[in-house]
Coordinates of C-alpha atoms in Angstrom, one line a residue:
X1 CA -94.7 86.5 -13.9
X2 CA -95.3 84.7 -17.4
X3 CA -92.9 86.1 -20.4
X4 CA -94.6 88.4 -23.1
X5 CA -95.5 86.7 -26.5
X6 CA -93.4 87.2 -29.6
X7 CA -94.2 87.9 -32.3
X8 CA -93.2 85.8 -35.8
X9 CA -90.9 88.4 -36.7
X10 CA -88.7 88.4 -34.0
X11 CA -88.0 84.8 -34.2
X12 CA -86.4 85.6 -37.3
X13 CA -84.1 88.2 -36.5
X14 CA -83.2 85.8 -33.6
X15 CA -82.5 83.5 -36.0
X16 CA -80.9 85.6 -38.5
X17 CA -78.6 87.2 -35.8
X18 CA -77.4 83.3 -34.7
X19 CA -75.9 82.4 -38.2
X20 CA -74.3 85.8 -38.8
X21 CA -71.7 84.9 -34.9
X22 CA -70.9 81.5 -36.6
X23 CA -69.4 82.3 -39.7
X24 CA -67.5 85.4 -38.2
X25 CA -65.8 82.0 -36.2
X26 CA -65.0 79.6 -38.7
X27 CA -63.5 82.7 -40.7
X28 CA -61.1 83.3 -37.6
X29 CA -60.1 80.0 -37.3
X30 CA -59.7 78.9 -41.1
X31 CA -56.8 81.8 -40.9
X32 CA -54.7 81.1 -37.9
X33 CA -54.5 77.8 -39.5
X34 CA -53.4 79.2 -42.4
X35 CA -50.7 81.5 -40.5
X36 CA -49.4 78.2 -38.3
X37 CA -48.9 75.8 -41.4
X38 CA -46.8 79.4 -43.0
X39 CA -44.9 79.9 -40.0
X40 CA -44.5 76.1 -38.2
X41 CA -41.5 74.6 -41.0
X42 CA -39.8 78.4 -39.7
X43 CA -39.6 77.8 -36.7
X44 CA -38.0 74.3 -36.3
X45 CA -35.7 75.6 -39.2
X46 CA -34.6 78.3 -36.2
X47 CA -34.5 75.4 -33.3
X48 CA -32.0 73.0 -35.2
X49 CA -29.5 76.3 -36.4
X50 CA -30.1 77.1 -32.3
X51 CA -28.9 73.5 -30.9
X52 CA -26.1 73.1 -33.6
X53 CA -24.6 76.8 -32.2
X54 CA -24.9 74.9 -28.7
X55 CA -23.4 71.6 -29.2
X56 CA -20.6 73.3 -31.3
X57 CA -19.9 75.7 -28.2
X58 CA -19.6 72.6 -25.8
X59 CA -16.9 71.5 -28.2
X60 CA -13.4 71.4 -25.8
X61 CA -10.3 73.3 -28.5
X62 CA -7.7 70.5 -28.9
X63 CA -4.8 70.2 -26.6
X64 CA -1.7 71.6 -28.6
X65 CA 0.6 69.7 -25.8
X66 CA 1.1 65.7 -26.5
X67 CA 0.2 63.6 -23.4
X68 CA 2.5 62.8 -20.4
X69 CA 1.7 58.2 -20.5
X70 CA 2.7 56.9 -16.9
X71 CA 4.3 53.7 -16.4
X72 CA 1.5 50.5 -15.2
X73 CA 1.3 50.6 -11.3
X74 CA 2.1 46.7 -10.3
X75 CA 1.8 44.4 -7.2
X76 CA 6.0 42.5 -6.1
X77 CA 6.7 39.7 -3.8
X78 CA 9.9 39.6 -2.7
X79 CA 11.5 35.7 -3.0
X80 CA 12.0 34.0 0.1
X81 CA 14.9 31.7 0.6
X82 CA 15.4 28.5 -1.0
X83 CA 12.6 25.6 0.2
X84 CA 14.1 23.4 2.2
X85 CA 11.4 20.8 2.6
X86 CA 8.2 20.1 1.8
X87 CA 5.4 17.0 2.5
X88 CA 4.4 14.4 -0.1
X89 CA 0.3 13.7 0.8
X90 CA -1.5 11.1 -0.6
X91 CA -4.0 9.0 0.1
X92 CA -4.3 5.3 1.6
X93 CA -5.8 2.5 3.0
X94 CA -5.3 -0.1 5.6
X95 CA -4.7 -3.4 4.7
X96 CA -2.8 -5.9 7.3
X97 CA 0.9 -6.1 7.1
X98 CA 0.4 -10.7 7.6
X99 CA -2.7 -12.7 7.0
X100 CA -2.4 -16.3 7.5
X101 CA -5.6 -18.7 6.9
X102 CA -5.0 -21.8 9.2
X103 CA -6.3 -24.8 6.9
X104 CA -6.8 -28.4 8.0
X105 CA -3.6 -30.7 8.2
X106 CA -5.3 -33.1 8.9
X107 CA -8.7 -35.6 8.4
X108 CA -10.9 -35.6 12.0
X109 CA -14.3 -34.4 13.2
X110 CA -14.4 -31.0 15.3
X111 CA -14.4 -31.8 18.7
X112 CA -14.0 -28.4 21.0
X113 CA -14.3 -24.6 19.9
X114 CA -13.9 -21.8 22.4
X115 CA -16.7 -19.5 22.6
X116 CA -14.1 -16.2 22.1
X117 CA -13.1 -18.3 18.8
X118 CA -15.0 -15.9 17.2
X119 CA -14.2 -13.5 13.5
X120 CA -13.9 -9.6 14.8
X121 CA -12.5 -11.4 18.2
X122 CA -8.2 -10.6 19.8
X123 CA -5.7 -13.7 20.3
X124 CA -3.0 -14.0 21.8
X125 CA -0.3 -16.7 20.4
X126 CA -0.5 -19.5 21.1
X127 CA -4.4 -19.7 22.0
X128 CA -6.2 -22.9 21.4
X129 CA -8.9 -21.7 18.9
X130 CA -10.2 -25.4 17.3
X131 CA -9.7 -29.1 18.9
X132 CA -10.1 -32.1 16.6
X133 CA -10.9 -35.6 17.6
X134 CA -7.5 -36.9 18.8
X135 CA -8.9 -40.6 19.8
X136 CA -7.4 -42.0 16.3
X137 CA -3.7 -40.7 16.0
X138 CA -3.1 -41.6 19.8
X139 CA -4.3 -45.3 19.4
X140 CA -2.0 -45.3 15.9
X141 CA 0.4 -43.7 18.4
X142 CA 0.4 -45.9 21.0
X143 CA 0.7 -49.0 18.0
X144 CA 3.9 -47.3 16.9
X145 CA 5.3 -47.2 20.2
X146 CA 4.8 -51.0 21.0
X147 CA 5.9 -52.1 17.6
X148 CA 8.9 -50.6 18.5
X149 CA 9.2 -51.9 21.6
X150 CA 9.1 -55.3 20.3
X151 CA 12.7 -54.7 18.0
X152 CA 14.9 -53.6 21.0
X153 CA 13.7 -56.8 22.5
X154 CA 14.7 -58.7 19.5
X155 CA 17.1 -56.3 19.4
X156 CA 18.0 -57.6 22.8
X157 CA 18.2 -61.2 21.7
X158 CA 20.2 -61.7 19.0
X159 CA 23.0 -59.5 21.4
X160 CA 22.8 -62.6 23.3
X161 CA 22.2 -65.1 20.5
X162 CA 25.5 -63.8 19.3
X163 CA 27.5 -64.1 22.6
X164 CA 25.8 -67.8 22.7
X165 CA 26.5 -68.5 18.9
X166 CA 30.8 -67.0 19.6
X167 CA 30.7 -70.1 22.3
X168 CA 29.2 -72.4 19.8
X169 CA 32.5 -71.4 17.5
X170 CA 34.8 -71.8 19.6
X171 CA 33.0 -75.6 20.6
X172 CA 33.1 -77.0 17.1
X173 CA 36.4 -76.0 16.7
X174 CA 37.9 -77.7 19.0
X175 CA 35.8 -80.7 18.3
X176 CA 37.2 -80.5 15.1
X177 CA 40.5 -79.9 16.4
X178 CA 39.9 -83.4 18.4
X179 CA 38.8 -84.9 15.2
X180 CA 41.5 -83.9 13.3
X181 CA 44.3 -85.1 15.8
X182 CA 42.1 -88.5 16.1
X183 CA 41.9 -89.2 12.1
X184 CA 46.2 -89.1 12.5
X185 CA 47.1 -91.0 15.1
X186 CA 44.5 -93.8 13.6
X187 CA 46.4 -92.9 10.2
X188 CA 49.6 -94.2 12.0
X189 CA 47.9 -97.0 13.8
X190 CA 47.1 -98.0 9.9
X191 CA 50.7 -97.6 9.2
X192 CA 51.5 -100.1 11.8
X193 CA 49.1 -102.3 10.9
X194 CA 46.9 -102.3 14.0
X195 CA 44.0 -100.7 13.3
X196 CA 41.8 -101.6 10.4
X197 CA 40.4 -99.2 7.8
X198 CA 37.0 -98.8 9.3
X199 CA 38.1 -97.3 12.5
X200 CA 40.4 -94.5 9.9
X201 CA 36.7 -94.4 8.1
X202 CA 34.5 -93.7 11.3
X203 CA 37.1 -91.3 12.7
X204 CA 37.1 -89.4 9.1
X205 CA 33.3 -89.4 9.4
X206 CA 33.9 -87.8 13.0
X207 CA 36.2 -84.7 11.7
X208 CA 33.7 -84.1 8.3
X209 CA 30.7 -83.9 11.0
X210 CA 32.9 -81.7 13.2
X211 CA 33.9 -79.6 9.9
X212 CA 30.3 -79.7 9.0
X213 CA 29.0 -78.0 12.7
X214 CA 31.6 -75.1 12.9
X215 CA 30.5 -74.0 9.3
X216 CA 27.0 -74.3 10.3
X217 CA 27.7 -72.1 13.2
X218 CA 30.8 -70.1 11.4
X219 CA 27.0 -68.9 8.8
X220 CA 24.8 -68.4 11.6
X221 CA 26.9 -65.7 13.1
X222 CA 28.1 -63.8 10.2
X223 CA 23.6 -63.7 9.4
X224 CA 24.1 -62.0 13.1
X225 CA 25.3 -58.8 11.9
X226 CA 22.7 -58.7 8.7
X227 CA 19.9 -59.3 11.2
X228 CA 21.3 -57.1 13.4
X229 CA 21.3 -54.4 10.8
X230 CA 17.8 -55.4 9.8
X231 CA 16.2 -54.7 13.5
X232 CA 17.8 -52.0 13.8
X233 CA 15.7 -50.7 9.6
X234 CA 12.4 -51.6 11.3
X235 CA 13.6 -49.8 14.4
X236 CA 14.6 -46.3 12.4
X237 CA 11.1 -47.2 10.5
X238 CA 9.2 -47.7 13.4
X239 CA 10.1 -44.1 14.9
X240 CA 10.2 -42.2 11.7
X241 CA 6.1 -43.2 11.9
X242 CA 6.2 -42.5 15.2
X243 CA 7.1 -39.0 15.1
X244 CA 4.8 -38.4 12.0
X245 CA 2.2 -39.8 14.2
X246 CA 3.1 -37.3 17.3
X247 CA 2.8 -34.4 14.7
X248 CA -0.6 -35.4 13.4
X249 CA -1.2 -35.8 17.2
X250 CA -0.4 -32.4 17.3
X251 CA -2.5 -30.9 14.4
X252 CA -5.2 -32.1 16.2
X253 CA -5.2 -28.4 18.5
X254 CA -5.0 -26.3 15.8
X255 CA -3.4 -22.6 17.8
X256 CA -2.9 -19.2 17.2
X257 CA 0.7 -18.7 15.2
X258 CA 0.5 -14.7 16.5
X259 CA -1.8 -12.5 18.4
X260 CA -3.9 -11.2 15.7
X261 CA -7.5 -10.8 15.6
X262 CA -10.1 -13.5 13.6
X263 CA -11.8 -12.4 10.0
X264 CA -13.1 -15.7 9.8
X265 CA -14.3 -18.9 11.6
X266 CA -15.7 -21.2 9.2
X267 CA -16.2 -24.3 10.9
X268 CA -18.2 -25.5 14.1
X269 CA -18.1 -28.0 16.5
X270 CA -19.3 -31.5 14.3
X271 CA -18.2 -30.6 11.0
X272 CA -15.8 -33.1 10.1
X273 CA -12.6 -32.0 7.7
X274 CA -10.3 -33.1 5.8
X275 CA -6.7 -31.4 4.2
X276 CA -6.9 -28.6 2.9
X277 CA -10.5 -27.0 4.1
X278 CA -10.1 -23.8 5.2
X279 CA -10.7 -23.0 9.1
X280 CA -9.7 -19.6 10.2
X281 CA -7.7 -16.9 8.9
X282 CA -6.0 -14.6 11.1
X283 CA -4.7 -11.1 10.8
X284 CA -1.0 -9.1 12.6
X285 CA -2.1 -7.4 15.0
X286 CA 0.5 -5.2 16.1
X287 CA 1.5 -3.8 12.6
X288 CA -0.4 -3.0 9.9
X289 CA 0.2 -1.6 6.5
X290 CA -1.3 0.9 4.3
X291 CA -1.7 1.0 0.5
X292 CA -1.6 3.9 -1.0
X293 CA -0.1 4.2 -4.7
X294 CA 2.9 8.0 -5.5
X295 CA 3.2 9.6 -8.9
X296 CA 6.5 9.0 -10.8
X297 CA 7.4 12.6 -10.0
X298 CA 6.8 11.8 -5.8
X299 CA 9.2 9.0 -6.7
X300 CA 11.9 11.7 -8.0
X301 CA 11.3 13.7 -4.7
X302 CA 11.8 10.7 -2.5
X303 CA 15.1 9.4 -4.2
X304 CA 16.0 13.3 -4.4
X305 CA 15.6 13.3 -0.3
X306 CA 17.8 14.2 2.0
X307 CA 15.4 12.2 4.4
X308 CA 15.3 9.0 2.3
X309 CA 17.5 6.2 4.0
X310 CA 18.8 4.8 0.6
X311 CA 22.7 3.5 0.2
X312 CA 23.8 4.9 -3.5
X313 CA 26.9 1.2 -2.9
X314 CA 24.0 -0.8 -2.9
X315 CA 22.6 -1.4 -6.6
X316 CA 19.0 -3.2 -4.9
X317 CA 18.3 0.2 -4.0
X318 CA 17.7 1.3 -7.5
X319 CA 14.8 -1.5 -7.7
X320 CA 12.9 -0.9 -4.0
X321 CA 11.6 2.3 -3.0
X322 CA 13.6 4.8 -0.8
X323 CA 12.8 3.7 3.1
X324 CA 11.6 6.9 4.4
X325 CA 9.6 8.4 7.9
X326 CA 5.9 9.0 7.3
X327 CA 2.9 10.2 9.2
X328 CA -0.6 8.0 9.2
X329 CA -3.3 10.9 9.5
X330 CA -6.9 9.6 10.8
X331 CA -9.7 12.5 11.3
X332 CA -12.8 11.7 13.0
X333 CA -16.0 13.8 14.2
X334 CA -13.8 15.1 17.1
X335 CA -9.9 15.6 15.4
X336 CA -7.3 13.9 13.6
X337 CA -5.2 10.9 15.1
X338 CA -1.8 10.5 13.5
X339 CA 1.5 7.3 14.0
X340 CA 5.0 7.2 13.0
X341 CA 5.1 5.3 10.4
X342 CA 7.9 3.9 7.0
X343 CA 7.9 3.9 3.4
X344 CA 8.9 0.6 3.8
X345 CA 8.6 -1.3 0.0
X346 CA 7.0 -1.9 -3.3
X347 CA 3.6 -3.8 -3.7
X348 CA 5.6 -5.9 -6.0
X349 CA 3.0 -4.9 -9.6
X350 CA 5.2 -2.5 -10.8
X351 CA 3.3 1.0 -12.4
X352 CA -0.7 0.2 -12.4
X353 CA -1.5 0.2 -16.8
X354 CA -4.8 2.5 -15.2
X355 CA -3.8 5.1 -13.1
X356 CA -0.3 5.3 -14.4
X357 CA 0.8 5.4 -10.2
X358 CA 2.9 2.5 -8.3
X359 CA 1.6 0.9 -5.5
X360 CA 3.8 1.5 -2.0
X361 CA 2.9 0.2 2.0
X362 CA 4.0 2.2 4.4
X363 CA 4.2 0.1 7.7
X364 CA 2.5 1.4 10.6
X365 CA 2.1 0.2 14.6
X366 CA -1.6 -0.4 14.7
X367 CA -2.4 1.2 18.3
X368 CA -1.7 4.6 19.8
X369 CA -2.3 6.0 22.2
X370 CA -2.9 10.0 21.5
X371 CA -2.5 11.3 25.4
X372 CA -3.1 10.4 28.2
X373 CA -7.1 11.9 28.6
X374 CA -7.4 10.1 25.1
X375 CA -8.8 6.7 24.9
X376 CA -6.5 4.3 22.4
X377 CA -7.3 4.7 18.9
X378 CA -6.4 1.9 16.7
X379 CA -6.5 1.5 13.3
X380 CA -9.2 -0.7 12.5
X381 CA -8.7 -2.7 8.6
X382 CA -10.0 -0.5 5.5
X383 CA -9.6 2.8 7.2
X384 CA -8.6 5.8 4.7
X385 CA -6.1 7.9 6.3
X386 CA -4.0 10.1 4.8
X387 CA -0.1 9.4 4.5
X388 CA 2.2 12.7 4.8
X389 CA 5.9 12.8 3.8
X390 CA 8.4 15.2 4.0
X391 CA 11.1 15.1 1.2
X392 CA 14.5 17.0 1.9
X393 CA 15.8 17.7 -1.7
X394 CA 18.8 17.9 -2.1
X395 CA 18.1 20.5 -5.5
X396 CA 17.4 23.9 -4.4
X397 CA 14.2 24.8 -5.1
X398 CA 12.5 28.1 -5.5
X399 CA 8.7 28.5 -4.0
X400 CA 6.7 30.7 -6.1
X401 CA 3.3 32.3 -5.3
X402 CA 0.4 31.0 -7.7
X403 CA -0.1 34.7 -8.1
X404 CA 2.9 34.7 -9.8
X405 CA 2.2 32.2 -12.3
X406 CA 1.0 33.2 -15.9
X407 CA 0.0 31.4 -18.9
X408 CA 2.4 29.9 -21.0
X409 CA 5.1 29.0 -18.1
X410 CA 6.0 33.0 -16.9
X411 CA 7.0 34.2 -14.3
X412 CA 6.8 38.1 -14.2
X413 CA 10.1 40.4 -12.4
X414 CA 10.5 43.6 -11.9
X415 CA 14.5 44.6 -12.1
X416 CA 15.1 48.3 -12.5
X417 CA 11.4 49.3 -12.3
X418 CA 11.5 47.1 -15.6
X419 CA 9.3 43.8 -15.9
X420 CA 11.5 41.0 -16.8
X421 CA 9.3 37.8 -18.5
X422 CA 11.3 34.4 -17.7
X423 CA 9.7 30.7 -18.8
X424 CA 10.8 28.4 -16.1
X425 CA 9.7 24.7 -16.1
X426 CA 7.9 23.8 -13.1
X427 CA 9.4 21.0 -10.4
X428 CA 6.1 20.9 -8.1
X429 CA 3.5 21.9 -7.1
X430 CA 2.4 22.8 -4.2
X431 CA -1.5 23.8 -3.7
X432 CA -0.4 27.9 -2.5
X433 CA 2.7 28.1 -5.2
X434 CA 5.4 26.8 -7.1
X435 CA 8.8 24.4 -6.6
X436 CA 10.7 25.6 -9.8
X437 CA 14.9 24.3 -10.0
X438 CA 17.1 27.6 -9.6
X439 CA 19.9 26.1 -11.6
X440 CA 17.1 26.0 -15.2
X441 CA 15.8 29.7 -14.0
X442 CA 17.7 33.5 -13.8
X443 CA 15.1 33.9 -10.3
X444 CA 17.4 33.9 -6.9
X445 CA 15.6 34.8 -3.0
X446 CA 15.0 38.5 -2.5
X447 CA 14.1 39.1 -7.1
X448 CA 10.8 41.2 -6.6
X449 CA 7.4 39.3 -8.6
X450 CA 4.8 40.6 -10.0
X451 CA 1.6 39.2 -8.5
X452 CA -1.4 42.4 -10.4
X453 CA -1.5 41.1 -14.0
X454 CA -1.5 43.3 -16.9
X455 CA -3.2 44.2 -20.2
X456 CA -0.4 44.2 -21.7
X457 CA 2.8 42.6 -21.1
X458 CA 6.7 42.8 -23.1
X459 CA 9.6 42.4 -21.6
X460 CA 11.6 45.8 -20.7
X461 CA 8.6 47.2 -20.4
X462 CA 8.3 49.7 -17.4
X463 CA 6.3 49.9 -14.3
X464 CA 6.0 51.1 -11.2
X465 CA 6.5 48.5 -8.4
X466 CA 4.5 48.4 -5.2
X467 CA 4.4 45.9 -2.0
X468 CA 1.5 43.4 -2.2
X469 CA 0.9 41.8 0.9
X470 CA 2.0 38.3 1.3
X471 CA 0.1 35.7 1.6
X472 CA -0.4 33.8 5.1
X473 CA -0.8 30.4 3.7
X474 CA 2.4 31.1 1.0
X475 CA 4.4 29.0 2.7
X476 CA 2.9 26.9 5.1
X477 CA 0.4 24.4 3.3
X478 CA 2.1 21.5 1.9
X479 CA 2.2 19.8 -0.8
X480 CA -0.9 17.1 -1.2
X481 CA -1.1 15.1 -4.1
X482 CA -4.5 15.1 -6.3

C-alpha cells in the first residue's frame, strides 16, 4: 500500500528538527573534553603520591644489632706419609746396540750367495753370506807352498855340504902338515949337500898349494852359516806370504760375525768388488737399546735414588749415568708388552743444545714372551716405546695434591681453625700431585691442606675446615716427563 504524499512544508519541518539534535550533541562532547583536561593532571599527581606512600611502606626498618659473620668453610685433605718412590717416564725409540758393516777386504767376483741372504732375514753366527772367487788366491797359496818346499830342500843340501866341507878341511890340514914335514926334511938334506935347491923349491910350492887349498875350504866353511841364515830368512818371508795368502783365501768367504738381522745386502752374484766396498750390514739380534732423553732434574733424582748402583768411591761414576733398572713398555692395538732393561750409559754427546736434554741408552733383551698363551713379541728397530725408571729418593719428599697448589707456589693449611700460608719450592711434578722437600717446608705428614678455593685468603684467617674426599689417583699415578 502506498505511503501518503508529504508536502513541502512537512519536509522543511523535518529538516529543522535534525539540525537541533546535532548541535546539542557537539555541545555535550566539548564539555566532557574540558572536564577531562582539567581533572587529568590531578589524577596523575594523586597516583604518584599513592605509589610513593606504598613504596615507603615496603622499606624495612634498619637493624639495631650488628650482623654476625661466620668463618668461610674450606675443604681439607690430610697429608699422607712421605713418598718413598716415584717413576720417571720418558719416551724412546728402539735402535740397534751393535750394527756392523761388512766390507770387502780383497778384490774378487761374487760367485755364490745363499737365497736367504736378504735384507730383514735372521742369520746365525758363522752363516755364510757371500763367496768370492777363491781361484787366484788358491793359486798364489800353492806357489808359495812350492817355494817353501824349495827352501827346505836348499837347507837340506846345505846341511850335507856343511858335513862334506868339514871333512875336506880335515884333509887339507893333514895335507898341509905333510907338505910342511917334507919341506923340513928337504931343508935338512940341503944342509948336508944331499938335496938340491930345486927340490926345496918344489916342496915349497907343494906346501903353498896345500895351505891355499886349506884356506879356501875354511872360507867356504865360514860362509855356510851365512848361507843358512839367508835361506832361513827367505823361508820366514815365504811363510809370512803363505799366511797372508791363507788369510786372503779365508776372506773370500763372508760369514756372519754374530747372531743378527741383515739390514742391507748390496751385492749380487757376478758383481766385482774391491777392498772397501760395502757388502752387507747386520745388526745384533739378542739385545737392542732404547735411545731416550733425560732432563737435568731426572738425572739428579737418579743419582739420589736408592735403586741406582752408583759407587761414590769411584770417581768415574761422576761422568757416567747411574745404572738403573728400567721397564720398557710397548702398546699395540691389543695390549701392552713389557721388557726388563737397564739404563746403562750416556749417548756420548753431552747436553743437546736444542732441547737441553741428555741423550741416554737403555739396554733391553730383544725377545720377550709375555705369557704361555701369547705369541712372542719382538722389539723392532724404530719402535716407539715408553721407558719407566723407578726412583727411591734418599731425600724425604712430601706429596701435595694438585688441588692444594695455589698460585705463587703457595700451599694453604689449617691449624687450630686458622689458615696458614706456606711458600714452597717444587721438587718434582707428578700428574696428580707435586713433591716438595720436607727439610725446606714446615708441612708434615698429618697436616690438613686446603683443596677448596677462597675469595680472600690471608695468614691467620679463621676458617671452618671440612674433610674432602681424597682423589683416588692422587697417590697411584706415576710421574711422566713431558
